[in-house]
Each structure stands twice: as C-alpha cells, then as structure tokens.
GROMACS .gro file of C-alpha atoms in nm:
model
  401
    1UNK     CA    1  -7.107  -5.653 -31.389
    2UNK     CA    2  -6.890  -5.614 -31.080
    3UNK     CA    3  -6.748  -5.284 -31.211
    4UNK     CA    4  -7.096  -5.135 -31.244
    5UNK     CA    5  -7.177  -5.223 -30.884
    6UNK     CA    6  -6.866  -5.041 -30.765
    7UNK     CA    7  -6.951  -4.733 -30.975
    8UNK     CA    8  -7.309  -4.729 -30.847
    9UNK     CA    9  -7.186  -4.761 -30.485
   10UNK     CA   10  -6.943  -4.471 -30.529
   11UNK     CA   11  -7.212  -4.251 -30.682
   12UNK     CA   12  -7.451  -4.337 -30.398
   13UNK     CA   13  -7.193  -4.245 -30.135
   14UNK     CA   14  -7.111  -3.920 -30.315
   15UNK     CA   15  -7.479  -3.828 -30.336
   16UNK     CA   16  -7.533  -3.901 -29.969
   17UNK     CA   17  -7.231  -3.689 -29.875
   18UNK     CA   18  -7.349  -3.401 -30.093
   19UNK     CA   19  -7.698  -3.416 -29.942
   20UNK     CA   20  -7.554  -3.416 -29.592
   21UNK     CA   21  -7.336  -3.116 -29.674
   22UNK     CA   22  -7.629  -2.920 -29.818
   23UNK     CA   23  -7.841  -2.999 -29.516
   24UNK     CA   24  -7.569  -2.892 -29.273
   25UNK     CA   25  -7.510  -2.570 -29.466
   26UNK     CA   26  -7.877  -2.478 -29.453
   27UNK     CA   27  -7.894  -2.532 -29.079
   28UNK     CA   28  -7.821  -2.223 -28.863
   29UNK     CA   29  -7.571  -2.286 -28.587
   30UNK     CA   30  -7.729  -2.219 -28.255
   31UNK     CA   31  -7.514  -2.018 -28.014
   32UNK     CA   32  -7.373  -2.195 -27.715
   33UNK     CA   33  -7.344  -2.003 -27.393
   34UNK     CA   34  -7.166  -2.053 -27.066
   35UNK     CA   35  -7.361  -1.967 -26.754
   36UNK     CA   36  -7.271  -1.855 -26.403
   37UNK     CA   37  -7.494  -1.772 -26.109
   38UNK     CA   38  -7.536  -1.414 -25.991
   39UNK     CA   39  -7.482  -1.430 -25.617
   40UNK     CA   40  -7.406  -1.218 -25.315
   41UNK     CA   41  -7.072  -1.202 -25.141
   42UNK     CA   42  -6.782  -0.981 -25.040
   43UNK     CA   43  -6.581  -0.789 -25.299
   44UNK     CA   44  -6.229  -0.657 -25.249
   45UNK     CA   45  -6.013  -0.424 -25.456
   46UNK     CA   46  -5.639  -0.481 -25.426
   47UNK     CA   47  -5.334  -0.290 -25.545
   48UNK     CA   48  -5.060  -0.534 -25.641
   49UNK     CA   49  -4.688  -0.468 -25.620
   50UNK     CA   50  -4.357  -0.641 -25.562
   51UNK     CA   51  -4.111  -0.570 -25.287
   52UNK     CA   52  -3.818  -0.696 -25.084
   53UNK     CA   53  -3.817  -0.831 -24.730
   54UNK     CA   54  -3.583  -0.652 -24.492
   55UNK     CA   55  -3.516  -0.675 -24.117
   56UNK     CA   56  -3.681  -0.408 -23.906
   57UNK     CA   57  -3.349  -0.275 -23.768
   58UNK     CA   58  -3.011  -0.339 -23.931
   59UNK     CA   59  -2.684  -0.210 -23.782
   60UNK     CA   60  -2.352  -0.210 -23.967
   61UNK     CA   61  -2.071  -0.267 -23.717
   62UNK     CA   62  -1.741  -0.100 -23.806
   63UNK     CA   63  -1.418   0.013 -23.643
   64UNK     CA   64  -1.301   0.362 -23.553
   65UNK     CA   65  -0.931   0.269 -23.548
   66UNK     CA   66  -0.701   0.107 -23.800
   67UNK     CA   67  -0.523  -0.218 -23.737
   68UNK     CA   68  -0.497  -0.590 -23.808
   69UNK     CA   69  -0.777  -0.823 -23.707
   70UNK     CA   70  -0.636  -1.052 -23.442
   71UNK     CA   71  -0.950  -1.244 -23.351
   72UNK     CA   72  -1.311  -1.287 -23.474
   73UNK     CA   73  -1.559  -1.436 -23.229
   74UNK     CA   74  -1.875  -1.459 -23.445
   75UNK     CA   75  -1.975  -1.587 -23.787
   76UNK     CA   76  -2.277  -1.577 -24.017
   77UNK     CA   77  -2.609  -1.639 -23.834
   78UNK     CA   78  -2.444  -1.609 -23.491
   79UNK     CA   79  -2.676  -1.468 -23.222
   80UNK     CA   80  -2.516  -1.183 -23.028
   81UNK     CA   81  -2.597  -0.972 -22.724
   82UNK     CA   82  -2.541  -0.602 -22.675
   83UNK     CA   83  -2.178  -0.523 -22.570
   84UNK     CA   84  -2.065  -0.876 -22.659
   85UNK     CA   85  -1.711  -0.885 -22.805
   86UNK     CA   86  -1.733  -0.980 -23.172
   87UNK     CA   87  -1.376  -0.904 -23.288
   88UNK     CA   88  -1.036  -0.790 -23.159
   89UNK     CA   89  -0.776  -0.577 -23.336
   90UNK     CA   90  -0.404  -0.615 -23.265
   91UNK     CA   91  -0.353  -0.373 -22.972
   92UNK     CA   92   0.030  -0.352 -22.972
   93UNK     CA   93   0.062  -0.020 -23.156
   94UNK     CA   94  -0.221   0.135 -22.960
   95UNK     CA   95  -0.073   0.020 -22.630
   96UNK     CA   96   0.264   0.170 -22.727
   97UNK     CA   97   0.097   0.500 -22.815
   98UNK     CA   98  -0.082   0.499 -22.481
   99UNK     CA   99   0.247   0.445 -22.295
  100UNK     CA  100   0.409   0.727 -22.491
  101UNK     CA  101   0.129   0.969 -22.409
  102UNK     CA  102   0.142   0.870 -22.044
  103UNK     CA  103   0.515   0.954 -22.038
  104UNK     CA  104   0.448   1.287 -22.210
  105UNK     CA  105   0.196   1.369 -21.939
  106UNK     CA  106   0.449   1.293 -21.666
  107UNK     CA  107   0.706   1.519 -21.835
  108UNK     CA  108   0.452   1.800 -21.867
  109UNK     CA  109   0.362   1.773 -21.499
  110UNK     CA  110   0.733   1.787 -21.406
  111UNK     CA  111   0.775   2.095 -21.624
  112UNK     CA  112   0.495   2.265 -21.429
  113UNK     CA  113   0.688   2.208 -21.106
  114UNK     CA  114   1.001   2.352 -21.267
  115UNK     CA  115   0.823   2.662 -21.392
  116UNK     CA  116   0.657   2.717 -21.056
  117UNK     CA  117   1.001   2.708 -20.891
  118UNK     CA  118   1.129   2.964 -21.142
  119UNK     CA  119   0.826   3.180 -21.069
  120UNK     CA  120   0.897   3.169 -20.695
  121UNK     CA  121   1.258   3.272 -20.758
  122UNK     CA  122   1.148   3.560 -20.983
  123UNK     CA  123   0.898   3.673 -20.720
  124UNK     CA  124   1.167   3.687 -20.450
  125UNK     CA  125   1.403   3.874 -20.680
  126UNK     CA  126   1.137   4.130 -20.763
  127UNK     CA  127   1.061   4.185 -20.396
  128UNK     CA  128   1.429   4.240 -20.315
  129UNK     CA  129   1.476   4.477 -20.607
  130UNK     CA  130   1.182   4.685 -20.492
  131UNK     CA  131   1.341   4.724 -20.147
  132UNK     CA  132   1.674   4.826 -20.301
  133UNK     CA  133   1.503   5.073 -20.529
  134UNK     CA  134   1.336   5.229 -20.226
  135UNK     CA  135   1.683   5.289 -20.084
  136UNK     CA  136   1.808   5.427 -20.420
  137UNK     CA  137   2.064   5.146 -20.434
  138UNK     CA  138   1.960   5.027 -20.784
  139UNK     CA  139   1.828   5.205 -21.086
  140UNK     CA  140   1.474   5.197 -21.218
  141UNK     CA  141   1.590   4.988 -21.514
  142UNK     CA  142   1.708   4.710 -21.286
  143UNK     CA  143   1.372   4.711 -21.109
  144UNK     CA  144   1.191   4.695 -21.444
  145UNK     CA  145   1.406   4.398 -21.548
  146UNK     CA  146   1.312   4.211 -21.231
  147UNK     CA  147   0.945   4.289 -21.293
  148UNK     CA  148   0.968   4.153 -21.649
  149UNK     CA  149   1.143   3.837 -21.531
  150UNK     CA  150   0.862   3.776 -21.283
  151UNK     CA  151   0.593   3.817 -21.549
  152UNK     CA  152   0.779   3.582 -21.787
  153UNK     CA  153   0.802   3.318 -21.514
  154UNK     CA  154   0.431   3.358 -21.446
  155UNK     CA  155   0.351   3.304 -21.818
  156UNK     CA  156   0.576   3.000 -21.835
  157UNK     CA  157   0.380   2.842 -21.551
  158UNK     CA  158   0.057   2.894 -21.747
  159UNK     CA  159   0.218   2.741 -22.057
  160UNK     CA  160   0.335   2.438 -21.858
  161UNK     CA  161  -0.012   2.386 -21.711
  162UNK     CA  162  -0.164   2.403 -22.063
  163UNK     CA  163   0.086   2.142 -22.177
  164UNK     CA  164  -0.031   1.919 -21.893
  165UNK     CA  165  -0.392   1.955 -22.008
  166UNK     CA  166  -0.286   1.875 -22.364
  167UNK     CA  167  -0.092   1.568 -22.252
  168UNK     CA  168  -0.391   1.449 -22.052
  169UNK     CA  169  -0.619   1.483 -22.358
  170UNK     CA  170  -0.369   1.292 -22.574
  171UNK     CA  171  -0.351   1.014 -22.316
  172UNK     CA  172  -0.730   0.998 -22.293
  173UNK     CA  173  -0.756   0.972 -22.673
  174UNK     CA  174  -0.500   0.692 -22.679
  175UNK     CA  175  -0.691   0.505 -22.412
  176UNK     CA  176  -1.016   0.542 -22.609
  177UNK     CA  177  -0.848   0.414 -22.926
  178UNK     CA  178  -0.710   0.119 -22.731
  179UNK     CA  179  -1.061   0.048 -22.605
  180UNK     CA  180  -1.194   0.063 -22.964
  181UNK     CA  181  -0.953  -0.213 -23.059
  182UNK     CA  182  -1.204  -0.441 -22.888
  183UNK     CA  183  -1.513  -0.439 -23.114
  184UNK     CA  184  -1.848  -0.511 -22.950
  185UNK     CA  185  -2.204  -0.553 -23.075
  186UNK     CA  186  -2.419  -0.243 -23.022
  187UNK     CA  187  -2.749  -0.437 -23.010
  188UNK     CA  188  -2.902  -0.777 -22.949
  189UNK     CA  189  -2.953  -0.960 -23.275
  190UNK     CA  190  -2.820  -1.200 -23.537
  191UNK     CA  191  -2.513  -1.159 -23.758
  192UNK     CA  192  -2.643  -1.162 -24.116
  193UNK     CA  193  -2.314  -1.063 -24.280
  194UNK     CA  194  -1.941  -1.093 -24.200
  195UNK     CA  195  -1.715  -0.896 -24.434
  196UNK     CA  196  -1.366  -0.957 -24.286
  197UNK     CA  197  -1.132  -1.240 -24.186
  198UNK     CA  198  -0.859  -1.287 -23.928
  199UNK     CA  199  -0.532  -1.124 -24.037
  200UNK     CA  200  -0.702  -0.866 -24.257
  201UNK     CA  201  -0.590  -0.506 -24.212
  202UNK     CA  202  -0.865  -0.246 -24.184
  203UNK     CA  203  -0.801   0.124 -24.238
  204UNK     CA  204  -1.032   0.375 -24.074
  205UNK     CA  205  -0.856   0.691 -24.192
  206UNK     CA  206  -1.132   0.809 -24.432
  207UNK     CA  207  -1.443   0.620 -24.321
  208UNK     CA  208  -1.526   0.338 -24.088
  209UNK     CA  209  -1.507   0.003 -24.271
  210UNK     CA  210  -1.798  -0.236 -24.218
  211UNK     CA  211  -1.700  -0.559 -24.041
  212UNK     CA  212  -2.041  -0.712 -23.961
  213UNK     CA  213  -2.409  -0.651 -24.035
  214UNK     CA  214  -2.640  -0.733 -23.745
  215UNK     CA  215  -3.020  -0.759 -23.767
  216UNK     CA  216  -3.197  -0.669 -23.447
  217UNK     CA  217  -3.501  -0.902 -23.452
  218UNK     CA  218  -3.586  -1.140 -23.736
  219UNK     CA  219  -3.928  -1.218 -23.587
  220UNK     CA  220  -4.043  -0.879 -23.719
  221UNK     CA  221  -3.979  -0.789 -24.082
  222UNK     CA  222  -4.056  -0.512 -24.326
  223UNK     CA  223  -4.154  -0.531 -24.691
  224UNK     CA  224  -4.039  -0.238 -24.904
  225UNK     CA  225  -4.290  -0.252 -25.190
  226UNK     CA  226  -4.268  -0.042 -25.508
  227UNK     CA  227  -4.617   0.089 -25.587
  228UNK     CA  228  -4.695   0.250 -25.922
  229UNK     CA  229  -4.781   0.620 -25.923
  230UNK     CA  230  -5.127   0.541 -26.066
  231UNK     CA  231  -5.213   0.337 -25.755
  232UNK     CA  232  -5.031   0.523 -25.478
  233UNK     CA  233  -5.329   0.754 -25.414
  234UNK     CA  234  -5.537   0.455 -25.301
  235UNK     CA  235  -5.281   0.337 -25.046
  236UNK     CA  236  -5.324   0.462 -24.688
  237UNK     CA  237  -5.144   0.382 -24.359
  238UNK     CA  238  -5.287   0.097 -24.151
  239UNK     CA  239  -5.438  -0.078 -24.457
  240UNK     CA  240  -5.420  -0.460 -24.435
  241UNK     CA  241  -5.178  -0.637 -24.667
  242UNK     CA  242  -5.125  -0.996 -24.776
  243UNK     CA  243  -4.818  -1.122 -24.956
  244UNK     CA  244  -4.650  -1.439 -25.076
  245UNK     CA  245  -4.290  -1.535 -25.145
  246UNK     CA  246  -4.158  -1.780 -25.401
  247UNK     CA  247  -3.973  -1.971 -25.129
  248UNK     CA  248  -4.305  -2.069 -24.966
  249UNK     CA  249  -4.566  -2.046 -25.245
  250UNK     CA  250  -4.841  -2.216 -25.043
  251UNK     CA  251  -4.818  -1.973 -24.748
  252UNK     CA  252  -4.992  -1.635 -24.732
  253UNK     CA  253  -4.839  -1.383 -24.493
  254UNK     CA  254  -5.017  -1.082 -24.345
  255UNK     CA  255  -4.899  -0.731 -24.271
  256UNK     CA  256  -5.002  -0.368 -24.245
  257UNK     CA  257  -4.900  -0.048 -24.424
  258UNK     CA  258  -4.667   0.141 -24.190
  259UNK     CA  259  -4.533   0.422 -24.409
  260UNK     CA  260  -4.566   0.574 -24.755
  261UNK     CA  261  -4.237   0.738 -24.845
  262UNK     CA  262  -4.258   1.062 -25.039
  263UNK     CA  263  -3.934   1.017 -25.230
  264UNK     CA  264  -4.018   0.879 -25.578
  265UNK     CA  265  -3.806   0.635 -25.778
  266UNK     CA  266  -3.792   0.674 -26.156
  267UNK     CA  267  -3.667   0.387 -26.374
  268UNK     CA  268  -3.710   0.420 -26.753
  269UNK     CA  269  -3.981   0.685 -26.706
  270UNK     CA  270  -4.176   0.460 -26.468
  271UNK     CA  271  -4.241   0.636 -26.135
  272UNK     CA  272  -4.293   0.429 -25.822
  273UNK     CA  273  -4.315   0.505 -25.451
  274UNK     CA  274  -4.184   0.292 -25.166
  275UNK     CA  275  -4.451   0.161 -24.928
  276UNK     CA  276  -4.316   0.014 -24.603
  277UNK     CA  277  -4.518  -0.280 -24.469
  278UNK     CA  278  -4.474  -0.425 -24.121
  279UNK     CA  279  -4.514  -0.802 -24.095
  280UNK     CA  280  -4.468  -1.058 -23.822
  281UNK     CA  281  -4.225  -1.342 -23.889
  282UNK     CA  282  -4.283  -1.608 -23.623
  283UNK     CA  283  -4.014  -1.870 -23.628
  284UNK     CA  284  -3.799  -1.649 -23.854
  285UNK     CA  285  -3.941  -1.829 -24.157
  286UNK     CA  286  -3.908  -1.529 -24.386
  287UNK     CA  287  -3.550  -1.449 -24.481
  288UNK     CA  288  -3.401  -1.107 -24.555
  289UNK     CA  289  -3.387  -1.028 -24.925
  290UNK     CA  290  -3.678  -1.248 -25.039
  291UNK     CA  291  -3.901  -1.104 -25.311
  292UNK     CA  292  -4.259  -1.052 -25.194
  293UNK     CA  293  -4.568  -1.043 -25.416
  294UNK     CA  294  -4.787  -0.792 -25.234
  295UNK     CA  295  -5.163  -0.730 -25.243
  296UNK     CA  296  -5.276  -0.414 -25.061
  297UNK     CA  297  -5.647  -0.408 -24.973
  298UNK     CA  298  -5.762  -0.057 -25.069
  299UNK     CA  299  -6.142  -0.107 -25.078
  300UNK     CA  300  -6.397  -0.366 -24.967
  301UNK     CA  301  -6.771  -0.417 -25.025
  302UNK     CA  302  -6.967  -0.664 -24.812
  303UNK     CA  303  -7.273  -0.862 -24.925
  304UNK     CA  304  -7.258  -0.722 -25.278
  305UNK     CA  305  -7.437  -0.865 -25.580
  306UNK     CA  306  -7.163  -1.027 -25.788
  307UNK     CA  307  -7.150  -1.107 -26.157
  308UNK     CA  308  -6.845  -1.231 -26.349
  309UNK     CA  309  -6.642  -0.989 -26.560
  310UNK     CA  310  -6.715  -1.181 -26.880
  311UNK     CA  311  -7.091  -1.156 -26.824
  312UNK     CA  312  -7.061  -0.780 -26.779
  313UNK     CA  313  -6.897  -0.748 -27.120
  314UNK     CA  314  -7.121  -0.995 -27.308
  315UNK     CA  315  -7.333  -0.860 -27.595
  316UNK     CA  316  -7.552  -1.114 -27.785
  317UNK     CA  317  -7.606  -1.091 -28.159
  318UNK     CA  318  -7.910  -0.906 -28.301
  319UNK     CA  319  -8.086  -1.233 -28.382
  320UNK     CA  320  -8.054  -1.356 -28.024
  321UNK     CA  321  -8.212  -1.064 -27.841
  322UNK     CA  322  -8.339  -0.716 -27.922
  323UNK     CA  323  -8.310  -0.464 -27.640
  324UNK     CA  324  -8.578  -0.200 -27.595
  325UNK     CA  325  -8.493   0.153 -27.712
  326UNK     CA  326  -8.346   0.398 -27.456
  327UNK     CA  327  -8.589   0.483 -27.177
  328UNK     CA  328  -8.721   0.840 -27.139
  329UNK     CA  329  -8.528   1.091 -26.929
  330UNK     CA  330  -8.560   1.030 -26.558
  331UNK     CA  331  -8.611   0.655 -26.588
  332UNK     CA  332  -8.241   0.561 -26.590
  333UNK     CA  333  -8.153   0.264 -26.378
  334UNK     CA  334  -8.482   0.077 -26.438
  335UNK     CA  335  -8.481  -0.278 -26.567
  336UNK     CA  336  -8.463  -0.304 -26.946
  337UNK     CA  337  -8.718  -0.522 -27.127
  338UNK     CA  338  -8.672  -0.756 -27.419
  339UNK     CA  339  -8.894  -0.677 -27.715
  340UNK     CA  340  -8.834  -0.999 -27.898
  341UNK     CA  341  -8.615  -1.299 -27.859
  342UNK     CA  342  -8.484  -1.518 -28.134
  343UNK     CA  343  -8.235  -1.789 -28.055
  344UNK     CA  344  -8.279  -1.997 -27.746
  345UNK     CA  345  -7.989  -2.031 -27.503
  346UNK     CA  346  -7.884  -2.377 -27.398
  347UNK     CA  347  -7.812  -2.408 -27.028
  348UNK     CA  348  -7.949  -2.335 -26.678
  349UNK     CA  349  -8.076  -1.993 -26.571
  350UNK     CA  350  -7.799  -1.747 -26.493
  351UNK     CA  351  -7.584  -1.470 -26.637
  352UNK     CA  352  -7.481  -1.566 -26.990
  353UNK     CA  353  -7.140  -1.517 -27.150
  354UNK     CA  354  -6.987  -1.673 -27.461
  355UNK     CA  355  -6.651  -1.752 -27.298
  356UNK     CA  356  -6.500  -1.877 -26.975
  357UNK     CA  357  -6.594  -1.665 -26.675
  358UNK     CA  358  -6.336  -1.444 -26.509
  359UNK     CA  359  -6.327  -1.310 -26.157
  360UNK     CA  360  -6.622  -1.128 -26.004
  361UNK     CA  361  -6.585  -0.764 -26.080
  362UNK     CA  362  -6.857  -0.550 -25.931
  363UNK     CA  363  -7.161  -0.552 -25.707
  364UNK     CA  364  -7.487  -0.383 -25.638
  365UNK     CA  365  -7.427  -0.021 -25.555
  366UNK     CA  366  -7.102  -0.003 -25.753
  367UNK     CA  367  -7.026   0.256 -26.015
  368UNK     CA  368  -7.116   0.170 -26.372
  369UNK     CA  369  -6.879   0.034 -26.630
  370UNK     CA  370  -6.795  -0.281 -26.814
  371UNK     CA  371  -6.541  -0.366 -26.549
  372UNK     CA  372  -6.667  -0.113 -26.295
  373UNK     CA  373  -6.485   0.005 -25.989
  374UNK     CA  374  -6.394  -0.348 -25.892
  375UNK     CA  375  -6.284  -0.494 -26.222
  376UNK     CA  376  -6.066  -0.216 -26.360
  377UNK     CA  377  -6.253  -0.205 -26.693
  378UNK     CA  378  -6.386   0.090 -26.893
  379UNK     CA  379  -6.631   0.302 -26.694
  380UNK     CA  380  -6.977   0.359 -26.841
  381UNK     CA  381  -7.310   0.498 -26.727
  382UNK     CA  382  -7.451   0.153 -26.647
  383UNK     CA  383  -7.392  -0.221 -26.692
  384UNK     CA  384  -7.617  -0.492 -26.828
  385UNK     CA  385  -7.613  -0.868 -26.781
  386UNK     CA  386  -7.821  -1.120 -26.977
  387UNK     CA  387  -8.022  -1.368 -26.773
  388UNK     CA  388  -8.141  -1.703 -26.912
  389UNK     CA  389  -8.517  -1.744 -26.865
  390UNK     CA  390  -8.679  -2.083 -26.790
  391UNK     CA  391  -8.770  -2.118 -27.158
  392UNK     CA  392  -8.403  -2.079 -27.251
  393UNK     CA  393  -8.429  -1.728 -27.394
  394UNK     CA  394  -8.203  -1.436 -27.292
  395UNK     CA  395  -8.334  -1.130 -27.113
  396UNK     CA  396  -8.123  -0.814 -27.056
  397UNK     CA  397  -8.113  -0.688 -26.697
  398UNK     CA  398  -7.964  -0.346 -26.625
  399UNK     CA  399  -7.777  -0.329 -26.296
  400UNK     CA  400  -7.906  -0.055 -26.073
  401UNK     CA  401  -7.644   0.205 -25.974
   0.00000   0.00000   0.00000
C-alpha cells in the first residue's frame, strides 16, 4: 500500500510540473524596458588624445672647450640663476696656452720695432745714394739696389705688424677658452638632468657635449598631444582643453591650444599631428615626462534637448508599436504618430531603450543620425525616440532637425 502512495505522489508532481511548463510556454514574455528622462542641458563634443608634459623652455648646457671636470656645483633639481657657476673645467692647459700666446704677442711687437729700425736705415741709405747719384759718384744700379732695399724694409714692417695682429687674436682666443672653462647657467631655472661627474673628460672637438639640462619655469608647462588626422580639422588655436595624468587621477587640469604643428608623424600608417597645449602648473605639481590624457573641446551646445545614445538607437519589435507610413513630401520633421500599439511598457514615462543608457549624444537643433553630431554614430536624415505614455504604451517621437 505504501508503494502505491509513493507512485501516486510522483505522478501528481510530474503532472503539476508538466502543466506549469505548458502554461509558461503559452504565455508571451512581455518586453522589459529601461527608461531615462529627456531633459535639457549643455552638450560638448571633445577630441581625445594622449600627449607628454614638457617644460615651456628647456636649455641644454654644454661646453665649448675640452678638458677634465674639476668641480660640479649643482645636482638634480637644483635651482639656478642666470650666470651662476654650475661647473669648472681644469684650467691648467688653457692657462698655459694663454701664457704662450701672450709671449708670442710680445715677440711680434718686438719684431715690429726691429723692422721699423731696418726701414729707417734703408730710408737713410736710399737718400744718401740719391745724392751720390746726382753727383755721378755711383751708378744707377747701386741706386736701384738702395731703392729695392728700402721697399723690402717697408714690406717687412707691414708683415711684422700683421704678425702682431695675429698674435693678439690668438691671445684673445686663448683668454675666451680660459673663460669657457668656467661653465655658467644661461637662464634662471631648475636642473632637471645632470649627465657628467667630477673627473670625467669632455671632448668638444666635434660637437658640444651636454652637461646639464635646465628647465626655465616649471610653473608653466606644455602638453605635446598627438591628434589623429581625422580629428585635426576640428582643432583650432585658443580652444579650451582639460587633461588628466595617471599620477594624480582625481585631478583635472586645464589648458589652451597654443599651436598646431604642420609636420605630420606617421607610425604604422597612422598619421598624427602634434598639438601644443599651454597649461599652468601651480606648485610644480605636474612633472616633465608625464603622460596626459587630453580632451579638446571642439564644439558646445547650450540648453539642448538631450536623449541618451541607447534611446536614439532603440527600435521596438513590430508587435510593440507600429509606426505610421512615411509622411508626404514637405512634411518632414513633423511628429510621427502611432497607428496601433500592442505590448505595454513597464516603467515611468520617458525615452525607452532595451539596455543600459549611455552618454547623452545629441540635442534639439542637432544634425540627424543615430549618434548624431554629438555621439559619433551613423548620420541619418532624422532620429526617433520612443516615449512611454501614461498607459504604459510606446509612442514614437521624431526629433525635429
């Protein structure tokens, strides 16, 4: 008897389950919608890019003479003033060269005196020979020889004076090189890089080696942003810019477009242009070399009618709403009417969409399209949103251009 009770119970449960399954299968699943309010507000279109923070003015300090670094007076992050001594080369060789050139100048000046004395002697001899020739005491050849000797002495004086000028120039060059052994900062700023150490030999024969890199003013920075060629036409000077850096993710920094450089950069067939952005850096919070995530404001619409992107793309099924046929020519832009409505929408009045809402994408007066001018979607002649009526049914509303 107990076995029959168990069998009957199992059959009853199976029958109830089957009946429930048949009932659920025959029921039509009602659509569930998400709703968002259509409201007015400001819309902004941004061009996004990445860039690198750089100081406004950067000077690489080098040396014009070769030698061994005898002393370094600054280090990384050291503040410096213009004409402040930052390093000193060993001056011994340069001082010796200066002394040698000074001695050469003295010898050249003495040689001028010697040649002038020889010129005076040749001049007296020529004068005497002319008198003797007038008395027919000497021949014409002897007079010509005296004349030649005088002219040679005159030329030797000119040569000696040129040697003096040359010696003076050599001495001046040696003195300049000796002065360059003392390396000074050309600007006020902060040392951001030091590339040498005491005892290191630097050679300036081919090009000036870089000893230090000095940034002029870290309270003013520049962002060099790489903007895609598809967006560069929207970017104009003086446009406002906001950017963030990974070092301070909660802070938003502001700037302004200062320059759009015409030289393109091509990497793997991707063409970008460098946009220079000026930005204040109070407290020197931003550091050189940080990566900036840039948003350039290229267009703005105030007090626009806003609907979410998802609502602009939403299309209900044929059993939920039937849209009226296309309006006659000349009536474009008028509100569309619903001929019949089937399924009821669950939720408060608003713009319906079957998924989570995205960002607002367009407003009243914008150009048509599923994403429109503001959302970056496909452009069309017009856009339609579906509004939930008080009775829960959906009604299509065409946005006016």
